[in-house]
Short mmCIF file of C-alpha atoms in Angstrom, two decimals:
data_model
loop_
_atom_site.label_atom_id
_atom_site.label_comp_id
_atom_site.label_asym_id
_atom_site.label_seq_id
_atom_site.Cartn_x
_atom_site.Cartn_y
_atom_site.Cartn_z
CA MET Q 1 101.78 -33.59 60.53
CA PRO Q 2 102.73 -33.57 56.39
CA ARG Q 3 101.21 -31.35 54.00
CA ALA Q 4 98.88 -32.01 51.45
CA PRO Q 5 100.29 -31.51 47.91
CA PRO Q 6 98.71 -28.42 45.69
CA THR Q 7 96.73 -31.27 43.71
CA CYS Q 8 95.62 -32.68 46.57
CA PRO Q 9 91.80 -33.98 46.37
CA SER Q 10 90.96 -33.23 49.93
CA ARG Q 11 92.22 -29.19 49.43
CA THR Q 12 88.88 -28.81 47.23
CA VAL Q 13 86.99 -30.67 49.98
CA LEU Q 14 88.72 -28.26 52.62
CA HIS Q 15 88.24 -25.19 50.61
CA ARG Q 16 84.73 -25.76 50.35
CA ILE Q 17 84.13 -26.44 54.56
CA GLY Q 18 86.59 -24.00 55.01
CA ALA Q 19 85.04 -20.97 52.89
CA ARG Q 20 83.25 -18.48 54.57
CA TRP Q 21 79.31 -19.14 54.73
CA THR Q 22 79.39 -22.72 54.19
CA VAL Q 23 79.21 -23.66 58.13
CA PHE Q 24 76.69 -21.40 58.73
CA VAL Q 25 74.35 -22.91 56.19
CA VAL Q 26 75.35 -26.10 57.44
CA ASN Q 27 74.47 -25.24 60.80
CA ALA Q 28 71.23 -23.42 59.70
CA LEU Q 29 69.62 -26.45 57.69
CA ALA Q 30 70.82 -29.16 60.66
CA GLU Q 31 67.03 -28.84 62.25
CA GLY Q 32 65.54 -29.20 58.42
CA PRO Q 33 64.77 -27.78 55.23
CA MET Q 34 64.79 -24.10 54.92
CA ARG Q 35 64.01 -21.92 52.43
CA PHE Q 36 66.40 -18.75 50.73
CA THR Q 37 64.45 -15.76 52.92
CA GLY Q 38 64.44 -18.08 55.93
CA LEU Q 39 68.34 -19.08 55.82
CA LYS Q 40 68.57 -15.06 54.72
CA ALA Q 41 67.11 -14.24 58.23
CA HIS Q 42 69.22 -17.21 60.25
CA ILE Q 43 72.65 -16.40 58.65
CA ARG Q 44 73.01 -12.25 59.67
CA GLY Q 45 75.57 -10.68 57.98
CA ILE Q 46 75.34 -12.61 54.62
CA THR Q 47 74.44 -11.11 51.18
CA PRO Q 48 71.82 -12.56 48.80
CA LYS Q 49 74.81 -12.67 46.50
CA ALA Q 50 76.94 -14.65 48.65
CA LEU Q 51 74.10 -16.90 50.10
CA THR Q 52 73.31 -17.72 46.45
CA GLU Q 53 76.85 -18.75 45.48
CA THR Q 54 77.18 -20.85 48.83
CA LEU Q 55 74.27 -22.62 47.94
CA ARG Q 56 74.82 -23.08 44.26
CA ALA Q 57 78.78 -24.76 45.15
CA MET Q 58 77.25 -26.30 48.35
CA GLU Q 59 74.70 -28.10 45.97
CA ALA Q 60 77.40 -29.21 43.63
CA ASP Q 61 79.65 -30.75 46.13
CA GLY Q 62 76.58 -32.88 46.58
CA LEU Q 63 76.09 -30.87 50.48
CA LEU Q 64 72.47 -30.03 49.84
CA THR Q 65 69.33 -30.56 47.68
CA ARG Q 66 67.67 -27.68 46.26
CA HIS Q 67 63.96 -28.53 45.72
CA ASP Q 68 61.65 -26.38 43.62
CA LEU Q 69 58.20 -26.11 44.84
CA GLY Q 70 56.63 -24.29 42.17
CA GLY Q 71 55.12 -21.02 42.01
CA ASN Q 72 54.91 -17.41 41.28
CA PRO Q 73 57.44 -16.30 42.85
CA PRO Q 74 59.55 -19.51 42.58
CA HIS Q 75 59.39 -21.19 46.43
CA VAL Q 76 62.71 -22.79 46.73
CA GLU Q 77 63.75 -25.26 49.76
CA TYR Q 78 67.16 -26.01 50.56
CA ALA Q 79 67.94 -29.34 52.92
CA LEU Q 80 71.49 -31.73 53.60
CA THR Q 81 71.94 -34.45 52.00
CA ASP Q 82 73.74 -37.24 54.11
CA LEU Q 83 76.88 -36.03 53.07
CA GLY Q 84 76.22 -32.43 54.29
CA ARG Q 85 74.72 -33.85 57.44
CA SER Q 86 77.50 -35.77 57.91
CA LEU Q 87 79.74 -32.57 58.37
CA LEU Q 88 77.94 -31.71 61.34
CA VAL Q 89 79.44 -33.72 63.97
CA PRO Q 90 82.97 -32.88 62.85
CA LEU Q 91 81.52 -29.03 63.09
CA ARG Q 92 80.18 -29.35 66.43
CA ALA Q 93 83.31 -30.78 67.71
CA ILE Q 94 85.48 -27.65 66.36
CA ARG Q 95 82.15 -25.35 67.55
CA GLU Q 96 83.09 -26.54 71.25
CA TRP Q 97 87.20 -26.37 70.61
CA ALA Q 98 86.76 -23.06 69.77
CA GLU Q 99 84.17 -22.02 72.50
CA ALA Q 100 86.16 -23.63 75.09
CA HIS Q 101 89.35 -21.56 73.82
CA VAL Q 102 87.96 -18.63 72.95
CA PRO Q 103 89.78 -17.07 76.20
CA ASP Q 104 93.48 -18.35 75.53
CA ILE Q 105 92.75 -17.03 71.47
CA HIS Q 106 91.90 -13.34 73.22
CA ALA Q 107 94.69 -13.62 75.48
CA ALA Q 108 97.28 -14.33 73.25
CA ARG Q 109 95.72 -11.69 70.57
CA GLU Q 110 96.27 -8.94 73.75
CA ARG Q 111 99.84 -10.13 74.45
CA SER Q 112 101.12 -10.05 70.86
CA GLY Q 113 99.09 -6.50 70.13
CA ALA Q 114 97.38 -8.03 67.31
CA GLU Q 115 93.50 -7.00 66.40
CA GLY Q 116 90.24 -9.25 66.26
#
């Protein structure tokens, strides 16, 4: 498979999709809009800073919308856009592949002595 040149626009998109928390946010929002606290509770291990940065980047990329519901403290809801929802099918395929091949990956790591 030919390598994409460093200036290829797909690299930017793949970087966003491959970012550490993007997949978790997309999956969390698959069933519908959520507030920040709901997302943080759903995505174990994510810090508030990492979640804020991920949400901002995904909004800038058009993958989700941020809807200010007003109030004090502010109530904000996040939802996938059609573009963000379009990621659900390929992400599901990747998750299914990963789940099917966990034993193979673990066996290969054991053979190589790698940790993980």
